[in-house]
Coordinates of C-alpha atoms and ligand atoms in Angstrom, one line a residue:
M1 CA -30.7 -21.4 -4.2
S2 CA -32.6 -24.2 -3.9
T3 CA -36.3 -22.9 -4.0
S4 CA -37.9 -19.4 -4.2
R5 CA -36.5 -15.6 -5.1
S6 CA -38.1 -14.3 -1.7
L7 CA -36.4 -15.5 1.4
G8 CA -39.2 -13.9 3.2
V9 CA -38.9 -15.7 6.9
D10 CA -37.0 -18.7 8.1
F11 CA -34.3 -18.3 5.0
L12 CA -31.5 -20.0 6.4
L13 CA -27.9 -19.2 4.9
K14 CA -25.9 -22.1 6.1
N15 CA -22.2 -22.8 5.6
A16 CA -21.2 -19.5 6.0
R17 CA -18.1 -18.5 6.2
I18 CA -19.0 -15.2 7.9
V19 CA -16.9 -12.0 8.2
T20 CA -17.0 -9.1 9.7
S21 CA -15.3 -6.1 10.5
S22 CA -13.4 -7.6 13.2
R23 CA -13.5 -11.7 13.2
L24 CA -14.5 -14.7 10.9
F25 CA -16.3 -17.3 12.1
E26 CA -18.0 -20.4 10.5
G27 CA -21.8 -21.2 10.9
S28 CA -25.3 -20.0 9.5
V29 CA -27.1 -16.6 9.2
G30 CA -31.2 -17.4 9.7
V31 CA -33.4 -14.8 8.9
E32 CA -36.5 -13.3 9.6
D33 CA -39.2 -10.8 9.0
G34 CA -36.4 -9.5 7.1
K35 CA -33.7 -9.8 9.9
I36 CA -30.9 -11.5 11.0
A37 CA -32.8 -13.9 13.8
S38 CA -29.7 -16.0 14.4
L39 CA -25.9 -16.3 14.4
S40 CA -25.1 -19.8 15.1
P41 CA -22.6 -22.8 14.1
N42 CA -25.1 -25.3 14.9
L43 CA -28.3 -24.6 13.8
Q44 CA -29.9 -26.5 11.3
P45 CA -32.1 -26.3 8.2
S46 CA -35.6 -25.8 9.3
G47 CA -37.5 -23.4 6.8
A48 CA -38.2 -24.0 3.2
K49 CA -36.0 -21.6 1.9
V50 CA -31.8 -22.6 2.3
Y51 CA -28.2 -21.0 0.6
N52 CA -25.3 -23.7 1.0
A53 CA -22.8 -20.8 1.3
E54 CA -20.4 -23.6 1.5
G55 CA -16.5 -22.5 0.1
K56 CA -18.1 -18.7 -0.2
I57 CA -17.4 -15.6 1.7
V58 CA -20.4 -13.7 3.5
I59 CA -19.7 -10.6 4.0
P60 CA -22.4 -7.0 5.2
G61 CA -24.0 -5.7 2.6
G62 CA -22.2 -2.7 1.0
I63 CA -22.9 0.8 1.6
D64 CA -22.4 2.9 -1.6
A65 CA -22.7 6.6 0.2
H66 CA -21.6 8.5 -2.7
T67 CA -24.2 7.8 -6.5
H68 CA -25.5 10.8 -8.8
M69 CA -28.5 8.8 -9.5
E70 CA -30.4 10.8 -12.5
L71 CA -28.1 14.0 -11.7
P72 CA -27.8 16.8 -14.4
V73 CA -25.1 17.9 -15.2
T74 CA -24.4 21.1 -17.4
N75 CA -25.8 19.4 -20.5
A76 CA -27.2 16.5 -19.7
T77 CA -28.4 14.1 -16.9
S78 CA -26.5 11.2 -15.4
A79 CA -27.2 7.8 -17.1
D80 CA -28.3 6.0 -14.5
D81 CA -31.9 7.1 -12.5
F82 CA -32.9 5.5 -9.4
Y83 CA -34.1 2.1 -10.5
S84 CA -31.3 1.6 -13.1
G85 CA -28.7 2.8 -10.7
T86 CA -30.0 0.9 -7.6
V87 CA -29.7 -2.8 -9.9
A88 CA -26.1 -1.9 -10.8
A89 CA -25.2 -1.6 -7.1
A90 CA -27.3 -4.4 -5.8
C91 CA -25.1 -6.5 -8.8
G92 CA -22.3 -5.5 -7.4
G93 CA -23.3 -6.3 -3.6
I94 CA -24.3 -3.0 -2.4
T95 CA -27.4 -3.0 -0.2
T96 CA -27.7 0.7 0.7
I97 CA -27.1 3.7 -1.3
V98 CA -26.5 7.7 -0.3
D99 CA -27.3 9.6 -3.1
F100 CA -27.2 13.2 -2.5
A101 CA -30.5 15.6 -3.4
D102 CA -28.9 18.6 -5.5
P103 CA -31.8 21.7 -5.9
R104 CA -32.5 22.5 -9.1
P105 CA -32.1 26.1 -9.9
G106 CA -34.9 28.4 -7.8
E107 CA -35.5 25.8 -5.2
T108 CA -35.6 25.7 -2.1
L109 CA -33.7 22.5 0.6
L110 CA -36.8 21.0 1.5
G111 CA -38.3 21.7 -2.4
A112 CA -34.8 19.1 -3.3
L113 CA -35.8 16.9 -0.3
A114 CA -39.3 16.5 -1.8
D115 CA -38.2 16.2 -5.4
Y116 CA -35.8 13.6 -4.1
R117 CA -37.7 11.0 -2.6
K118 CA -40.3 11.7 -5.2
R119 CA -38.1 10.5 -7.6
A120 CA -36.5 8.1 -5.6
D121 CA -39.4 5.8 -4.2
G122 CA -41.2 3.8 -6.5
K123 CA -37.8 3.6 -8.2
V124 CA -35.2 2.5 -5.7
A125 CA -34.2 -1.5 -6.0
I126 CA -32.6 -1.6 -2.7
D127 CA -32.6 0.9 0.7
Y128 CA -31.2 4.7 0.1
G129 CA -30.5 7.7 2.4
L130 CA -29.9 10.8 0.9
H131 CA -27.5 14.3 1.5
M132 CA -28.1 16.9 0.5
M133 CA -25.4 18.9 -1.8
F134 CA -26.3 23.1 -0.8
K135 CA -25.1 25.7 -3.6
G136 CA -25.0 29.0 -3.7
Q137 CA -28.1 29.8 -4.9
N138 CA -29.7 28.2 -1.0
L139 CA -27.3 30.7 0.9
G140 CA -30.5 32.1 2.7
E141 CA -32.2 29.0 4.0
I142 CA -28.4 28.2 6.6
E143 CA -31.0 28.0 9.0
M144 CA -33.4 25.9 7.4
I145 CA -30.5 23.3 7.8
S146 CA -32.2 22.4 10.9
D147 CA -35.6 21.5 9.4
I148 CA -33.3 18.6 6.5
V149 CA -31.5 17.2 9.2
R150 CA -35.1 16.5 11.6
R151 CA -36.2 14.5 8.5
G152 CA -33.4 12.3 8.2
V153 CA -30.7 14.3 6.3
P154 CA -28.0 14.7 8.7
S155 CA -25.3 15.9 5.8
F156 CA -24.6 18.4 3.8
K157 CA -22.1 19.0 0.7
V158 CA -20.1 22.0 -0.6
Y159 CA -18.0 22.0 -3.2
T160 CA -14.6 24.2 -4.0
A161 CA -14.5 23.6 -7.8
Y162 CA -17.4 24.2 -10.2
R163 CA -17.8 27.7 -10.3
K164 CA -20.0 28.4 -13.5
R165 CA -22.0 25.4 -12.3
G166 CA -23.5 27.4 -9.5
L167 CA -22.1 25.1 -7.3
M168 CA -18.8 26.6 -6.0
L169 CA -19.1 28.3 -2.1
E170 CA -17.1 30.7 -0.9
D171 CA -14.4 29.7 1.8
P172 CA -17.0 32.5 4.4
D173 CA -19.9 30.9 3.3
I174 CA -18.2 27.3 3.6
S175 CA -17.7 28.4 6.9
R176 CA -20.9 29.7 7.7
V177 CA -22.3 26.4 6.8
M178 CA -20.5 24.3 8.7
R179 CA -20.3 26.5 11.7
K180 CA -24.5 25.6 11.5
V181 CA -24.5 22.1 10.3
A182 CA -21.7 21.5 13.6
S183 CA -24.5 22.9 15.9
L184 CA -26.6 20.4 14.4
G185 CA -23.9 17.2 15.7
G186 CA -24.3 16.7 11.4
L187 CA -22.2 16.3 9.1
V188 CA -20.3 18.3 6.2
A189 CA -19.0 16.7 3.1
V190 CA -17.0 18.3 0.8
H191 CA -15.6 18.4 -3.5
A192 CA -12.6 19.5 -2.5
E193 CA -10.4 21.0 -5.4
S194 CA -9.0 24.8 -6.1
E195 CA -11.2 26.9 -8.4
R196 CA -8.0 29.1 -8.5
I197 CA -5.9 26.5 -10.0
I198 CA -8.4 25.1 -12.3
E199 CA -9.2 27.9 -13.5
R200 CA -5.9 28.7 -14.8
L201 CA -4.9 25.9 -15.7
T202 CA -8.0 25.2 -17.6
Q203 CA -7.6 28.7 -19.7
G204 CA -3.6 28.2 -19.9
N205 CA -4.4 24.7 -21.9
L206 CA -7.7 26.3 -23.9
V207 CA -6.2 28.9 -25.0
A208 CA -2.8 27.0 -26.5
G209 CA -5.2 24.6 -28.1
N210 CA -4.3 22.0 -25.5
T211 CA -8.4 20.3 -26.2
G212 CA -7.7 16.3 -25.5
P213 CA -8.9 14.5 -22.2
R214 CA -5.4 14.6 -20.9
F215 CA -5.6 18.5 -20.0
H216 CA -8.2 17.6 -18.3
A217 CA -5.9 16.0 -15.7
L218 CA -3.1 18.5 -16.5
S219 CA -5.6 21.6 -15.8
R220 CA -6.2 19.5 -12.2
P221 CA -3.4 19.0 -10.9
A222 CA -3.4 16.3 -7.8
E223 CA -2.2 20.3 -5.6
A224 CA -5.4 21.3 -6.4
E225 CA -6.7 19.0 -4.2
A226 CA -4.2 19.3 -2.0
E227 CA -4.8 23.3 -1.5
A228 CA -8.5 22.6 -1.1
I229 CA -8.2 19.6 1.7
S230 CA -5.7 22.3 3.4
R231 CA -7.9 25.1 3.5
V232 CA -11.4 23.5 4.0
T233 CA -10.1 21.5 7.4
R234 CA -8.7 24.6 8.8
L235 CA -12.2 26.3 8.3
A236 CA -13.6 22.8 9.3
H237 CA -11.4 23.0 12.6
A238 CA -12.3 26.6 13.3
A239 CA -16.1 26.1 13.0
G240 CA -15.6 22.6 14.6
A241 CA -17.6 20.6 12.1
R242 CA -16.7 16.9 11.0
L243 CA -16.0 16.3 8.2
Y244 CA -15.8 14.2 5.1
I245 CA -14.1 15.0 2.0
V246 CA -15.7 12.8 -1.0
H247 CA -13.4 10.8 -3.8
L248 CA -9.5 11.5 -2.7
S249 CA -8.0 10.8 -5.2
S250 CA -3.9 11.7 -4.1
R251 CA -0.8 11.1 -1.9
V252 CA -0.3 15.0 -1.6
G253 CA -4.3 15.1 -0.1
K254 CA -4.1 12.4 1.2
E255 CA -1.3 14.1 3.2
E256 CA -3.0 16.9 4.4
V257 CA -6.1 15.1 6.0
E258 CA -3.0 13.3 7.9
R259 CA -2.1 16.7 9.2
A260 CA -5.9 18.1 10.0
R261 CA -6.7 14.9 11.9
G262 CA -2.2 15.1 13.8
L263 CA -3.7 18.4 14.9
G264 CA -7.4 17.5 16.0
T265 CA -9.2 18.2 13.4
S266 CA -12.3 15.8 13.3
V267 CA -11.9 14.1 9.2
F268 CA -12.4 11.7 7.4
A269 CA -11.7 10.6 3.4
E270 CA -13.4 8.8 1.3
T271 CA -11.6 7.1 -1.7
C272 CA -13.5 5.7 -5.3
P273 CA -12.8 2.2 -7.0
H274 CA -11.7 4.5 -10.4
Y275 CA -8.3 5.9 -8.4
L276 CA -7.8 2.6 -7.2
V277 CA -7.2 0.9 -10.1
L278 CA -6.7 3.5 -13.0
T279 CA -4.2 6.3 -13.8
D280 CA -3.7 9.2 -15.9
E281 CA -2.2 7.1 -18.9
V282 CA -5.8 6.2 -19.8
Y283 CA -6.1 9.5 -21.1
E284 CA -4.1 8.5 -23.8
R285 CA -6.3 6.1 -25.0
E286 CA -8.2 6.6 -27.9
D287 CA -11.9 6.5 -25.8
G288 CA -9.7 8.7 -23.0
R289 CA -12.7 10.9 -22.9
N290 CA -14.6 8.2 -21.3
F291 CA -12.6 8.2 -18.0
V292 CA -12.7 12.1 -17.6
M293 CA -14.5 12.1 -13.9
S294 CA -13.5 14.9 -11.4
P295 CA -11.3 14.7 -9.6
A296 CA -9.0 13.6 -12.4
L297 CA -7.0 10.4 -12.5
K298 CA -3.5 10.6 -10.8
K299 CA -0.1 8.3 -10.9
M300 CA 0.4 4.8 -9.8
D301 CA 1.9 6.6 -6.3
D302 CA -0.8 7.7 -5.6
L303 CA -2.9 4.6 -6.2
I304 CA -0.6 3.2 -4.7
A305 CA -1.1 5.6 -1.2
L306 CA -5.1 5.6 -1.3
W307 CA -4.4 1.8 -1.0
H308 CA -2.1 2.6 2.2
G309 CA -4.9 4.7 3.7
L310 CA -7.3 1.9 3.3
R311 CA -5.7 0.0 6.1
P312 CA -6.2 0.4 9.6
G313 CA -5.0 3.8 11.5
G314 CA -5.3 4.8 7.9
V315 CA -6.9 8.1 6.7
I316 CA -9.3 6.9 3.9
E317 CA -12.5 5.3 6.3
T318 CA -15.3 5.2 3.0
V319 CA -15.2 3.4 -0.5
G320 CA -18.1 5.0 -2.3
S321 CA -18.1 5.2 -5.9
D322 CA -19.2 8.3 -7.0
H323 CA -21.6 6.7 -9.6
C324 CA -22.5 9.2 -12.2
P325 CA -22.5 7.9 -16.0
F326 CA -22.8 9.4 -19.8
P327 CA -23.0 7.1 -22.7
S328 CA -20.2 7.4 -25.2
F329 CA -21.9 10.3 -27.0
Q330 CA -22.3 12.5 -24.5
K331 CA -18.6 12.0 -23.4
D332 CA -17.6 12.2 -27.2
W333 CA -19.1 16.1 -27.1
G334 CA -15.9 16.7 -25.7
E335 CA -14.1 15.7 -28.3
E336 CA -12.2 19.0 -29.2
D337 CA -12.3 20.5 -25.9
F338 CA -12.2 18.5 -22.7
T339 CA -14.8 20.9 -20.7
E340 CA -17.4 19.8 -22.5
I341 CA -16.9 16.3 -22.2
P342 CA -19.6 15.4 -19.1
N343 CA -17.6 14.6 -15.7
G344 CA -18.0 11.3 -13.7
V345 CA -17.5 7.5 -14.7
P346 CA -20.1 4.0 -13.0
G347 CA -18.7 2.7 -10.0
T348 CA -21.9 1.6 -7.6
E349 CA -21.3 -2.0 -9.3
A350 CA -16.9 -2.2 -9.0
I351 CA -16.8 -1.2 -5.6
I352 CA -16.7 -4.9 -3.7
P353 CA -15.8 -6.2 -6.5
I354 CA -12.8 -4.2 -6.5
L355 CA -11.6 -4.1 -3.7
Y356 CA -11.7 -7.8 -2.9
S357 CA -9.7 -8.9 -6.1
E358 CA -7.6 -5.8 -6.2
G359 CA -6.8 -5.0 -3.1
V360 CA -7.6 -8.5 -0.9
R361 CA -6.3 -10.9 -3.4
K362 CA -3.2 -9.2 -3.6
D363 CA -3.1 -8.4 -0.1
R364 CA -2.8 -4.9 -0.5
I365 CA -6.4 -4.3 2.5
S366 CA -7.1 -7.8 4.5
M367 CA -10.5 -8.8 3.8
F368 CA -11.4 -7.5 7.2
D369 CA -10.6 -4.4 5.9
L370 CA -12.8 -4.7 2.6
V371 CA -15.7 -4.8 5.3
R372 CA -15.2 -2.0 7.4
V373 CA -14.8 0.2 4.1
T374 CA -17.3 -0.6 2.8
S375 CA -20.0 -1.1 5.3
E376 CA -18.9 -1.0 9.1
A377 CA -17.7 2.8 9.0
P378 CA -19.7 4.2 6.2
A379 CA -23.0 2.9 8.7
R380 CA -21.3 3.9 11.7
R381 CA -20.0 7.8 10.0
F382 CA -23.4 8.0 8.2
G383 CA -26.1 6.9 11.0
L384 CA -26.8 3.8 9.3
S385 CA -26.1 2.0 12.6
P386 CA -27.2 -0.6 13.7
S387 CA -29.4 -1.8 11.4
K388 CA -27.0 -1.5 8.1
G389 CA -23.6 -2.4 8.7
S390 CA -22.6 -5.5 10.2
I391 CA -24.1 -8.5 10.1
S392 CA -25.5 -9.3 13.7
V393 CA -29.1 -10.4 15.6
G394 CA -31.1 -7.7 15.3
A395 CA -29.4 -6.0 11.4
D396 CA -31.0 -6.2 8.7
A397 CA -31.0 -9.5 6.6
D398 CA -28.3 -7.4 4.2
F399 CA -25.4 -9.3 2.7
V400 CA -22.9 -10.2 0.0
V401 CA -21.9 -14.0 -0.3
I402 CA -18.6 -13.6 -2.6
D403 CA -17.3 -16.8 -4.3
P404 CA -13.6 -16.2 -4.0
N405 CA -13.2 -18.3 -7.5
K406 CA -15.5 -16.2 -10.0
R407 CA -13.5 -15.1 -12.6
V408 CA -14.9 -12.2 -14.7
R409 CA -14.0 -9.9 -16.9
M410 CA -15.6 -7.1 -15.9
T411 CA -17.3 -5.4 -19.7
S412 CA -20.3 -3.6 -20.4
D413 CA -22.1 -6.4 -21.2
V414 CA -21.4 -7.7 -17.9
L415 CA -22.0 -4.5 -15.7
H416 CA -25.8 -3.4 -15.5
T417 CA -25.3 0.5 -15.9
K418 CA -26.9 1.7 -18.6
I419 CA -24.2 2.7 -20.9
D420 CA -22.5 1.2 -23.6
Y421 CA -18.7 0.9 -22.0
S422 CA -16.5 -0.2 -19.1
I423 CA -13.8 1.5 -17.7
Y424 CA -13.0 -1.8 -15.9
D425 CA -13.0 -3.4 -19.0
H426 CA -9.3 -4.9 -19.2
L427 CA -10.1 -6.0 -15.1
T428 CA -10.7 -9.5 -14.8
T429 CA -11.2 -10.1 -11.1
E430 CA -10.3 -13.1 -8.8
G431 CA -13.3 -13.3 -7.1
Y432 CA -17.0 -11.8 -6.6
P433 CA -20.3 -11.5 -5.3
V434 CA -22.8 -14.2 -7.0
L435 CA -25.8 -13.0 -4.3
T436 CA -26.8 -10.3 -2.7
V437 CA -30.0 -10.5 -0.1
S438 CA -31.9 -7.2 0.7
R439 CA -33.3 -7.0 4.3
G440 CA -34.2 -10.8 3.3
E441 CA -34.7 -11.1 -0.1
V442 CA -32.1 -12.4 -2.8
V443 CA -32.0 -9.0 -5.3
M444 CA -29.1 -10.7 -7.4
E445 CA -28.2 -14.4 -7.9
D446 CA -25.2 -15.3 -10.2
G447 CA -25.5 -11.7 -11.9
E448 CA -29.3 -11.8 -12.5
F449 CA -31.1 -9.4 -11.0
L450 CA -34.5 -11.1 -8.9
G451 CA -35.1 -7.5 -7.3
R452 CA -38.1 -5.8 -7.9
R453 CA -38.3 -2.1 -8.9
G454 CA -39.3 0.4 -5.2
R455 CA -38.7 -2.1 -3.4
G456 CA -36.1 -0.4 -1.5
R457 CA -37.2 1.8 1.3
F458 CA -36.2 5.6 1.8
I459 CA -33.8 5.3 5.4
P460 CA -34.2 8.2 7.2
R461 CA -30.3 8.7 8.9
S462 CA -29.7 9.9 12.1
V463 CA -26.7 12.1 13.2
A464 CA -24.1 9.8 13.5
S465 CA -21.2 9.1 16.4
Ligands
URP501 O1 -16.9 14.1 -12.0 C1 -17.6 13.2 -11.3 N1 -17.0 13.8 -10.0 N2 -18.7 13.7 -11.7 C2 -19.8 13.0 -10.1 C3 -21.0 14.6 -10.4 C4 -20.5 16.2 -10.4 O2 -20.1 16.8 -11.0 O3 -20.0 16.1 -8.7
ZN502 ZN1 -19.7 13.2 -6.4

């Protein structure tokens, strides 16, 4: 960057190789008042601030529609708050997150929304939206869903698992939530894993003294995901609801989404960076506990199926991170019992580097696919278009510059999440984000966070198409 950190008006990104979800063109991006003011092959630098993007690739800022900042789980709280988590996101080329408001015990939906707004506003370094978790404790409040939608939160997450944590809903209750959300044009997100299968296998393993992290994976097989997807897609079809399967991890799960689509169910899926590059072999490592998340990592065959699902026409339309990290001392609580390991891994900073290096550079997906699944599709699906998710005149000036020649070993000292290890420390990328611009401000350059705490805004979302 040739001048100051803040781009303000008249910022020009020149010699840019700009990639959208459908075209690639060379030119300049002019920014004024945080918006893209011009796209032109001939623009001459007129302003004070110029970034020469020669030899680099410019894409829309990433939208990570699945994060859990400062989320309380059974015995811990996820390590990144809305500040450190959005710093990590920005450093990986993400310019918008959508987190999940989690009603605390006894809290109403409106109370949870106010609580999350209070937690996040003043901390977020990039823009954010919220989904609402819908738990059993809130079943008396189904009618209040309209108030939440009116406040810019048109998506609700239900769980088919985690009975003990009070998250799981029974099928008739899931149907009730689906019908209400559908009547308002909203979206139902589902954590789809079969509690019955998981409970039985977990119990069996613990009784047999099988307590290591690999038994976390063996207690949550791909069939647990497929069974739950089969069920919730049918419930959604009957309710006329639009459905979003979060963190899809398996081939058989994907096949269930395809089957439902084939029957005309309105369903799309998300996968996460960890399911695209890691397999259950990591649970054999000495630090296997650090890789415990739900759903658990699967096999190479699943990983291949997930990459396929990201291609044009595939049912996996977005990549979200499920960012929910815990430090190793907390993961160690499960040393003698895998059920005591706080579930979750970091990921928001990894989405774009992994999709570029492991996806585009290895010909598993195209650059257009990368843009579609990281920005264009999440913007459209989550009601953030047209201001987010594209490089077009009038849109927010949210974009990322990738240096295709930058190699980065993704160790914990390079990443910005607040934990003491990296689940990607074996990976050296071919290409990495080197500049992130959020509403016209440089928030990251060459791995250094340059933004400000609290500069991000809450984005009320509309009911999407
Ligand atoms: O293991 C996962 N997916 N953790 C995220 C937080 C949660 O419990 O849903
Ligand atoms: Zn999650």
